PDB file of C-alpha atoms in Angstrom:
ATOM      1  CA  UNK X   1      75.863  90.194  89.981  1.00 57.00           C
ATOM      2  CA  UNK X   2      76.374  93.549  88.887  1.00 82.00           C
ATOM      3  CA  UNK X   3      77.780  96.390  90.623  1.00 94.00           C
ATOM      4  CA  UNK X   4      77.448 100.029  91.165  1.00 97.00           C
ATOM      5  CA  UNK X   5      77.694 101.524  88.162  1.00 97.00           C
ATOM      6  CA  UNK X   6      78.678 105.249  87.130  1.00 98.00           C
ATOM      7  CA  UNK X   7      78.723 107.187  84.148  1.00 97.00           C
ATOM      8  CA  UNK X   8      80.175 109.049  82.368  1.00 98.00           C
ATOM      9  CA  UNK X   9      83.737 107.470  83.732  1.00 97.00           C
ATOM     10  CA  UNK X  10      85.439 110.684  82.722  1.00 97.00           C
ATOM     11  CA  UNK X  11      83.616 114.152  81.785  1.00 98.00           C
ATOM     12  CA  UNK X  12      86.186 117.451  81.201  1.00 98.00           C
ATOM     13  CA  UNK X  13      83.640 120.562  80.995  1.00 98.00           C
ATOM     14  CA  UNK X  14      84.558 124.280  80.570  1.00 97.00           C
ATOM     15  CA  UNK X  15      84.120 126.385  83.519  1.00 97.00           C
ATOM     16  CA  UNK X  16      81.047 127.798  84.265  1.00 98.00           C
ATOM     17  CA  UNK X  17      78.765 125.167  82.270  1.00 98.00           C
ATOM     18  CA  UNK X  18      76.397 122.018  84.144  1.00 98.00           C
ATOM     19  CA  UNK X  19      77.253 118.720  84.496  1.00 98.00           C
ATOM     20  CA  UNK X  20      75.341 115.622  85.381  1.00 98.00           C
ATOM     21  CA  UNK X  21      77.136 112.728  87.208  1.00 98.00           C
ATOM     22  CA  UNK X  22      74.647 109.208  87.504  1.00 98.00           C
ATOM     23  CA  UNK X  23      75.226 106.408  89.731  1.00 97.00           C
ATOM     24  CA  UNK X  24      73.035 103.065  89.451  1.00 96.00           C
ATOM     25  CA  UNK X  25      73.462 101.574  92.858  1.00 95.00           C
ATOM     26  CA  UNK X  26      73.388  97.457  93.663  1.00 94.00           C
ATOM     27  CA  UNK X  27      69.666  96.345  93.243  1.00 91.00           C
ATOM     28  CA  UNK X  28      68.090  96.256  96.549  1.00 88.00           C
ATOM     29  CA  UNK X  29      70.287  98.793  97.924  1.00 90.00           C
ATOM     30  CA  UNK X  30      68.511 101.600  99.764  1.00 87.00           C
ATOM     31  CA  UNK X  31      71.447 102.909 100.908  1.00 90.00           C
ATOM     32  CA  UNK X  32      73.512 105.584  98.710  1.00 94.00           C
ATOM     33  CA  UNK X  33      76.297 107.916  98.774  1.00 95.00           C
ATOM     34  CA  UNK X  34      78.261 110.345  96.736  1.00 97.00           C
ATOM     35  CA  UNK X  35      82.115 111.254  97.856  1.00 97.00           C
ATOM     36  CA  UNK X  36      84.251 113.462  96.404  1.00 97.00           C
ATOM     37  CA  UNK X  37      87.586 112.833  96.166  1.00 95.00           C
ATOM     38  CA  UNK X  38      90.273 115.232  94.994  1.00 92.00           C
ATOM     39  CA  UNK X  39      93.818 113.940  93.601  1.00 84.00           C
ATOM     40  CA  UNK X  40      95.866 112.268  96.548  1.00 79.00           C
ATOM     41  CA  UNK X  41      93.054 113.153  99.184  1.00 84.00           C
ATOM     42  CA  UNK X  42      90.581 111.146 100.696  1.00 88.00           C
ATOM     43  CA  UNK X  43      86.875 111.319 100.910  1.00 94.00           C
ATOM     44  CA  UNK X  44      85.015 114.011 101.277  1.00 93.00           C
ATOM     45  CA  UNK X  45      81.024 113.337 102.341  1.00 93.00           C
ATOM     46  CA  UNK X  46      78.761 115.074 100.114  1.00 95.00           C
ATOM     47  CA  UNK X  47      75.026 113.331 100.625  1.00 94.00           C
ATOM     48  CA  UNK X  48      73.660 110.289 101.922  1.00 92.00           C
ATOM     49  CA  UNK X  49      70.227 108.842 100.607  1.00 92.00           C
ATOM     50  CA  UNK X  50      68.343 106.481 102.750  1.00 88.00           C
ATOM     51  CA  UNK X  51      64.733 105.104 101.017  1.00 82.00           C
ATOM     52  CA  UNK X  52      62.106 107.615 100.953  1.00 80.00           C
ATOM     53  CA  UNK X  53      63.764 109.713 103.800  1.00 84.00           C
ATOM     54  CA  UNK X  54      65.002 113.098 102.775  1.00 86.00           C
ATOM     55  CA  UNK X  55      68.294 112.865 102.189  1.00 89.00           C
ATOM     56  CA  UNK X  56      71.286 114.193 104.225  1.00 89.00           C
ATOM     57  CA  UNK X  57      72.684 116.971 102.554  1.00 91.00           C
ATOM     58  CA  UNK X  58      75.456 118.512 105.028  1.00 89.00           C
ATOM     59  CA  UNK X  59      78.534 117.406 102.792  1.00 91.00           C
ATOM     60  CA  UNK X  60      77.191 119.510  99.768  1.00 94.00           C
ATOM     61  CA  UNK X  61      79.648 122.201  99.339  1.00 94.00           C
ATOM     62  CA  UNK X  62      77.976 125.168  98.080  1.00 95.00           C
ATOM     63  CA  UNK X  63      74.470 125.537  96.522  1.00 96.00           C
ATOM     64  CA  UNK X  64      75.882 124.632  92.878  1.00 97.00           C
ATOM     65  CA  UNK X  65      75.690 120.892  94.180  1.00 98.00           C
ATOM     66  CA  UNK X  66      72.605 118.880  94.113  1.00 97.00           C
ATOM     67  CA  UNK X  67      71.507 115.450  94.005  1.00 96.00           C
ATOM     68  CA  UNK X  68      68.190 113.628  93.142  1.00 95.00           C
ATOM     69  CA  UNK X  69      67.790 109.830  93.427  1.00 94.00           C
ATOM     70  CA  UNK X  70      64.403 108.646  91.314  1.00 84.00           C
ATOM     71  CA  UNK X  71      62.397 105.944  92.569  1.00 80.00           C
ATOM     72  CA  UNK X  72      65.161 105.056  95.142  1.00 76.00           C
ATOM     73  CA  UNK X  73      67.738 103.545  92.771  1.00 89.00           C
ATOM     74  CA  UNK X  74      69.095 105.744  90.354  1.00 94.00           C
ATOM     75  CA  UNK X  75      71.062 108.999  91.369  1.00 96.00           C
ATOM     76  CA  UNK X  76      72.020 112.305  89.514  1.00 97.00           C
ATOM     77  CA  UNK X  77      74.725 114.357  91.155  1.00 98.00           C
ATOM     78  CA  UNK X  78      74.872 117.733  89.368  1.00 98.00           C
ATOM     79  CA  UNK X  79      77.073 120.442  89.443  1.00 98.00           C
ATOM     80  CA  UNK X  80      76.008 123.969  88.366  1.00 98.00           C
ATOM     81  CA  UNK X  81      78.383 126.710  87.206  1.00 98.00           C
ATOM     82  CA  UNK X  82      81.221 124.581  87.254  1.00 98.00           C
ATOM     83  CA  UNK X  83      84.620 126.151  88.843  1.00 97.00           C
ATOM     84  CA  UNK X  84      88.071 124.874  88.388  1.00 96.00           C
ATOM     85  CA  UNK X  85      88.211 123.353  92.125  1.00 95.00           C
ATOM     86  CA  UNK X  86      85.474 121.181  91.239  1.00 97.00           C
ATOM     87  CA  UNK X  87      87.566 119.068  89.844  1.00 97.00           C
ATOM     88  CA  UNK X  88      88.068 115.742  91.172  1.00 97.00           C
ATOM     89  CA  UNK X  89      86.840 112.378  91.113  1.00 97.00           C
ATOM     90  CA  UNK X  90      83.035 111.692  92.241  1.00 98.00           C
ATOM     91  CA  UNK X  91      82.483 108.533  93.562  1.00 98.00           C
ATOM     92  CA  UNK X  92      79.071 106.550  94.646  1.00 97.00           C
ATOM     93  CA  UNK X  93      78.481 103.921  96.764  1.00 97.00           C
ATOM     94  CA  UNK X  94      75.490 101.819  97.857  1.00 95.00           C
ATOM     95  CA  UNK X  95      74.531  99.844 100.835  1.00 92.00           C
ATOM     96  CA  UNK X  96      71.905  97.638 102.522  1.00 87.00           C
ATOM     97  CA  UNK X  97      69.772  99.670 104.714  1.00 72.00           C
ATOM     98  CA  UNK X  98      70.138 100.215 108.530  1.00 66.00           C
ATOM     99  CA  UNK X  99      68.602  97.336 110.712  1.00 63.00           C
ATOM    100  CA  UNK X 100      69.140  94.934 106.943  1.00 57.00           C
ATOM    101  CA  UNK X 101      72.253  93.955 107.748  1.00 60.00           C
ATOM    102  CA  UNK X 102      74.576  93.516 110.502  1.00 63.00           C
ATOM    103  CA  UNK X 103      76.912  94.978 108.093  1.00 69.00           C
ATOM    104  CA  UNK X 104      76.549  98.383 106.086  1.00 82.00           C
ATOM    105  CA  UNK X 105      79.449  97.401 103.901  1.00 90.00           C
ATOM    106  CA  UNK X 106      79.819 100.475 101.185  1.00 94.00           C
ATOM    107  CA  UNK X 107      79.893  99.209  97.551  1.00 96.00           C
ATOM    108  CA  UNK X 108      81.631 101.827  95.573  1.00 97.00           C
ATOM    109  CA  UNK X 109      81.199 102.538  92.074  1.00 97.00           C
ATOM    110  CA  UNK X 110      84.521 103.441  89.509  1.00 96.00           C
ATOM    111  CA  UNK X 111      83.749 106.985  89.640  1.00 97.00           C
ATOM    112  CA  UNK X 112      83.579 109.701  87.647  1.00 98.00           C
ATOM    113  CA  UNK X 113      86.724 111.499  86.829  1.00 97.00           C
ATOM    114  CA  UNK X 114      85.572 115.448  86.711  1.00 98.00           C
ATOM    115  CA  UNK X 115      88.108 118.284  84.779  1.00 98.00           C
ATOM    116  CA  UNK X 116      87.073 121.806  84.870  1.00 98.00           C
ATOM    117  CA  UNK X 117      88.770 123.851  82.143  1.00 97.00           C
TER     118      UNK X 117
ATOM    119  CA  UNK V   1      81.507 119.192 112.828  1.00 75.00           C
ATOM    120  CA  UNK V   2      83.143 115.006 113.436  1.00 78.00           C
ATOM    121  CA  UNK V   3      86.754 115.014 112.205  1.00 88.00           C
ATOM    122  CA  UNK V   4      88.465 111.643 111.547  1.00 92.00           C
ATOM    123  CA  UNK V   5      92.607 112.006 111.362  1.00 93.00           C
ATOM    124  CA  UNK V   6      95.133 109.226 110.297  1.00 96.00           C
ATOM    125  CA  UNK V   7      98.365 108.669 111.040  1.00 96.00           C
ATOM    126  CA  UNK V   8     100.812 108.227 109.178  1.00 96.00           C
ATOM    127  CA  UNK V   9     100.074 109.796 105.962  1.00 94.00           C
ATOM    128  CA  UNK V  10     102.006 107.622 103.964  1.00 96.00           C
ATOM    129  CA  UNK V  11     105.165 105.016 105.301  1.00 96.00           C
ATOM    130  CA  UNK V  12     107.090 103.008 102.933  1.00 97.00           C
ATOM    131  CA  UNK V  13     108.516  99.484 104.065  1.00 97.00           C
ATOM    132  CA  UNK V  14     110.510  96.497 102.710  1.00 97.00           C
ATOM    133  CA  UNK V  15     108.464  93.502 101.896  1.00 97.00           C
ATOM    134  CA  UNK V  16     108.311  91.772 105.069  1.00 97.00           C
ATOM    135  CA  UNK V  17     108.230  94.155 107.746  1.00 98.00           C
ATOM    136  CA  UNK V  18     104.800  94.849 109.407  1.00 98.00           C
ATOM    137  CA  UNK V  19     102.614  98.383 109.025  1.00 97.00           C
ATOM    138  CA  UNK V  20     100.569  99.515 110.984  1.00 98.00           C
ATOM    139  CA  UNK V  21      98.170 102.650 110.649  1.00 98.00           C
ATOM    140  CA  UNK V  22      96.030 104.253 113.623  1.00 98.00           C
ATOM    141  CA  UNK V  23      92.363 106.014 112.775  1.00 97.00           C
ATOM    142  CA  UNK V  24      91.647 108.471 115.550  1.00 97.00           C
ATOM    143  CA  UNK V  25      87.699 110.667 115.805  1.00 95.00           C
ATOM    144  CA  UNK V  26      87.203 113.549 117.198  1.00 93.00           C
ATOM    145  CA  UNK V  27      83.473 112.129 118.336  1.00 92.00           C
ATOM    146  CA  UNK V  28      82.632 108.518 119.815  1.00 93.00           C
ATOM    147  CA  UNK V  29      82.132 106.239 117.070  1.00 93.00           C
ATOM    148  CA  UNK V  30      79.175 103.759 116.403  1.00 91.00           C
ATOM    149  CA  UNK V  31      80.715 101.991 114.709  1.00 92.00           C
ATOM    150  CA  UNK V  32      84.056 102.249 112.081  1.00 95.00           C
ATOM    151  CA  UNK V  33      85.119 100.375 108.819  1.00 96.00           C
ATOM    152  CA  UNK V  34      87.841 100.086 106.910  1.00 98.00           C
ATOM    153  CA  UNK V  35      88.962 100.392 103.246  1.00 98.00           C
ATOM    154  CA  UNK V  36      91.637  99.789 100.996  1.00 98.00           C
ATOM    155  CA  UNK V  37      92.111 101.472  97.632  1.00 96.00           C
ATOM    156  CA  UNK V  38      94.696 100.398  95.275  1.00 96.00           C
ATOM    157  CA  UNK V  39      96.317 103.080  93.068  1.00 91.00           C
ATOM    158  CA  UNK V  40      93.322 103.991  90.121  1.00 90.00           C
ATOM    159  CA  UNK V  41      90.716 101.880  91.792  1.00 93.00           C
ATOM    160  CA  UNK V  42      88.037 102.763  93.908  1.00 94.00           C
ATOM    161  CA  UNK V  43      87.660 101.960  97.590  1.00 96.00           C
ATOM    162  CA  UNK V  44      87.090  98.298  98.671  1.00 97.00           C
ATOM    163  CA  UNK V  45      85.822  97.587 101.953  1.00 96.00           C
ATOM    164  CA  UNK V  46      87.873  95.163 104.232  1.00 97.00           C
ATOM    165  CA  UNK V  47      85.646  94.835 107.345  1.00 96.00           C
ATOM    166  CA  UNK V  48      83.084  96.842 110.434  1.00 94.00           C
ATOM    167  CA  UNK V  49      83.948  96.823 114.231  1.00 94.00           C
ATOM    168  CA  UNK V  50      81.168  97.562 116.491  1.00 92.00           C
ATOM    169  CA  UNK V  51      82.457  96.558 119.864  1.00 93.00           C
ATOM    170  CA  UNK V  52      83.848  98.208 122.136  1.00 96.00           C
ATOM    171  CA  UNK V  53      87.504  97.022 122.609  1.00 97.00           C
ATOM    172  CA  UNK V  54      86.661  94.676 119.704  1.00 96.00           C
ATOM    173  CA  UNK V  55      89.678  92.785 117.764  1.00 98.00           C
ATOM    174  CA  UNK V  56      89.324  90.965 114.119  1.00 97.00           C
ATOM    175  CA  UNK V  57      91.540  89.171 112.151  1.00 97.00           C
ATOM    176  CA  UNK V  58      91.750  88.743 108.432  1.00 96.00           C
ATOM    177  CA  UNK V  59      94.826  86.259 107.759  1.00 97.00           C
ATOM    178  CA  UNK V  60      97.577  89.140 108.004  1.00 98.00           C
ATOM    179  CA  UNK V  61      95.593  91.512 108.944  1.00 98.00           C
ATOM    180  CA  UNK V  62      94.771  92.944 112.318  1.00 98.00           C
ATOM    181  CA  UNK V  63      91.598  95.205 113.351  1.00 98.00           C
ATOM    182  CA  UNK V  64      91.228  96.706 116.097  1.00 98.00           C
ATOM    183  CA  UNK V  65      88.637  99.282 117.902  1.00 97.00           C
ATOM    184  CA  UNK V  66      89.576 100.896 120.789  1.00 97.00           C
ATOM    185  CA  UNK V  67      88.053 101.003 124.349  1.00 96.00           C
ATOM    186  CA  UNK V  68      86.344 104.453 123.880  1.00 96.00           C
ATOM    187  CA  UNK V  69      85.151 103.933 120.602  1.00 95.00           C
ATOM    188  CA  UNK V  70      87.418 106.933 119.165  1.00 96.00           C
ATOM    189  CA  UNK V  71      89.749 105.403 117.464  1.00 96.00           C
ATOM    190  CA  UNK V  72      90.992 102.267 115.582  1.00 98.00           C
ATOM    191  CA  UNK V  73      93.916 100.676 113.843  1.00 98.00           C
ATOM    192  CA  UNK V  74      94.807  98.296 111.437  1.00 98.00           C
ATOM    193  CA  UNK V  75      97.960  96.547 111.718  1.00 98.00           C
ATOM    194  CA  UNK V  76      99.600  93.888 108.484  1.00 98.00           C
ATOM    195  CA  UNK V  77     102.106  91.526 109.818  1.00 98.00           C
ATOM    196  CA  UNK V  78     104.832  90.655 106.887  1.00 98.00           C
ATOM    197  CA  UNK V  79     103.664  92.950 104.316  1.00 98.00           C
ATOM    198  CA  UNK V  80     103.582  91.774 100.585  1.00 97.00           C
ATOM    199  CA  UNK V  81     104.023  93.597  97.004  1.00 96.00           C
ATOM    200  CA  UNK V  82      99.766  93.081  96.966  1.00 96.00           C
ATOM    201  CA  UNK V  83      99.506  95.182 100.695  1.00 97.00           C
ATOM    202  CA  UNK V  84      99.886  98.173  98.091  1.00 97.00           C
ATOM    203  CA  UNK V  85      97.513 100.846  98.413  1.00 97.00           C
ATOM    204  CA  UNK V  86      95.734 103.822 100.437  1.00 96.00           C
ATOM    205  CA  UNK V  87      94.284 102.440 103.909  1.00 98.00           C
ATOM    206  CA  UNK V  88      91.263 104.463 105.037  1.00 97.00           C
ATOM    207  CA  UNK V  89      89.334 103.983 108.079  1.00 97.00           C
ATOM    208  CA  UNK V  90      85.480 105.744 107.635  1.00 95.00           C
ATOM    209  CA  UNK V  91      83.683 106.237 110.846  1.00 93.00           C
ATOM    210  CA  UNK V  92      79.982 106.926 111.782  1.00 90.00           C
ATOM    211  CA  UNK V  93      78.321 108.396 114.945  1.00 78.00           C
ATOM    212  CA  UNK V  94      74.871 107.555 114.461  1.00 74.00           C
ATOM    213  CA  UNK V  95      73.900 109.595 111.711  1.00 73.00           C
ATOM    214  CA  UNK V  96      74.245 106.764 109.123  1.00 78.00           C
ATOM    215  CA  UNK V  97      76.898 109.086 107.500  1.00 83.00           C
ATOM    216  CA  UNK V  98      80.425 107.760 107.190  1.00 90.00           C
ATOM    217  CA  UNK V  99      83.161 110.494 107.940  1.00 91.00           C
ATOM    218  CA  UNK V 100      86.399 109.045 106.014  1.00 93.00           C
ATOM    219  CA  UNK V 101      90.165 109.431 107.330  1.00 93.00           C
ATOM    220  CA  UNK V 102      92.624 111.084 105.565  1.00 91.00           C
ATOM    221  CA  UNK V 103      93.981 107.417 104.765  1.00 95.00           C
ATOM    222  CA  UNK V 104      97.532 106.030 105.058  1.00 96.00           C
ATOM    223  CA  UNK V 105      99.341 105.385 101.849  1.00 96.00           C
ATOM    224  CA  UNK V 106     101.379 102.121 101.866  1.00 97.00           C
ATOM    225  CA  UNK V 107     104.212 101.310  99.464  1.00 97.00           C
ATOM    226  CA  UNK V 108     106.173  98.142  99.867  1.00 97.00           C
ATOM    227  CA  UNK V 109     109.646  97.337  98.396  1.00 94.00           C
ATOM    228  CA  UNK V 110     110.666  94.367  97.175  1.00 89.00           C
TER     229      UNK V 110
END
């Protein structure tokens, strides 16, 4: 079957504009996640999505960071006002829900390779 | 806030030898997985411990949670070229978030 999906797979942006990241999680997933991960580094919690719950939003760095997820699948990630340290790759990952599984195995997407010019 | 360290950061060995790399939280875990992400890829998982004191094995591969819940390791016996890769334990304390460690970068000579 098909797996997370993200697009686009690489965006470069000047500083200071928008940018949109999606992620199309594993049908049936309630679960999702956005990481960041910078060059070398490992991964850095930004927001967790669980159903209709509100989502946990302590990873977000700064108020230029939000997420949305429509109809609990799809997910936007965007960055306002992009800076130069925003750069990295943003990955997404989806899971059964809590009490679904005795598992909550994390199915990451390819990710989306950011550059801030 | 929960902090989740690895050591080492990254250890090069001869194909062969064993590796070993230890997970350690600053909070009591839940429950902690582990990943492995080979260079330009994305993480894949490898397995969950729940247990207390719990031990899994995956052919070469060696899991282990501790007693207290606070920290983990995995251990490869006889590494191969394919052990290649950035190890990274991820752990969660009941908030259904996953805090991820700093991962343990593997190379292996042939």
């Amino acid at each position: 079957g098909a797996g997370v999906s993200q697009s686009p797979s690489n965006k470069v942006t000047e500083k200071g504009k928008d940018v949109e990241l999606r992620c199309d999680p594993i049908s049936g997933h309630t679960a999702l996640y956005w990481y960041r991960q910078s060059l070398g580094q490992g991964l850095e919690f930004l927001i967790y999505f669980q159903g209709n719950s509100a989502p946990d939003k302590s990873g977000l760095p700064s108020d230029r960071f939000s997420a949305e997820r429509t109809g609990g699948s799809v997910s936007t990630l965007t960055i306002q006002r992009t800076q130069q340290e925003d750069s990295a790759v943003y990955l997404c990952a989806s899971s059964l829900a809590w009490g679904e599984s005795q598992s909550y195995e994390q199915y990451f997407g390819p990710g989306t390779r950011l550059t801030v010019t | 806030g929960q902090q989740v360290m690895q050591i080492p950061q990254y250890q090069h060995v001869q194909e062969g030898e064993d590796f070993t790399t230890y997970c350690n939280s600053s909070t009591t875990l839940s429950n902690i997985q582990w990943y492995k992400q080979r260079p330009g890829g994305h993480p894949v998982f490898l397995i969950q411990l729940v247990k207390s004191g719990e031990v899994k094995k995956q052919k070469r591969l060696t899991f282990q949670f501790g007693e207290a819940k606070k920290n983990s390791s995995l251990h490869i016996t006889a590494t191969q070229t394919t052990d290649v890769g950035t190890y990274f334990c991820a752990g969660e304390s009941g908030t259904y978030k996953y805090i991820f460690g700093t991962g343990t970068r593997l190379k292996v000579l042939a």
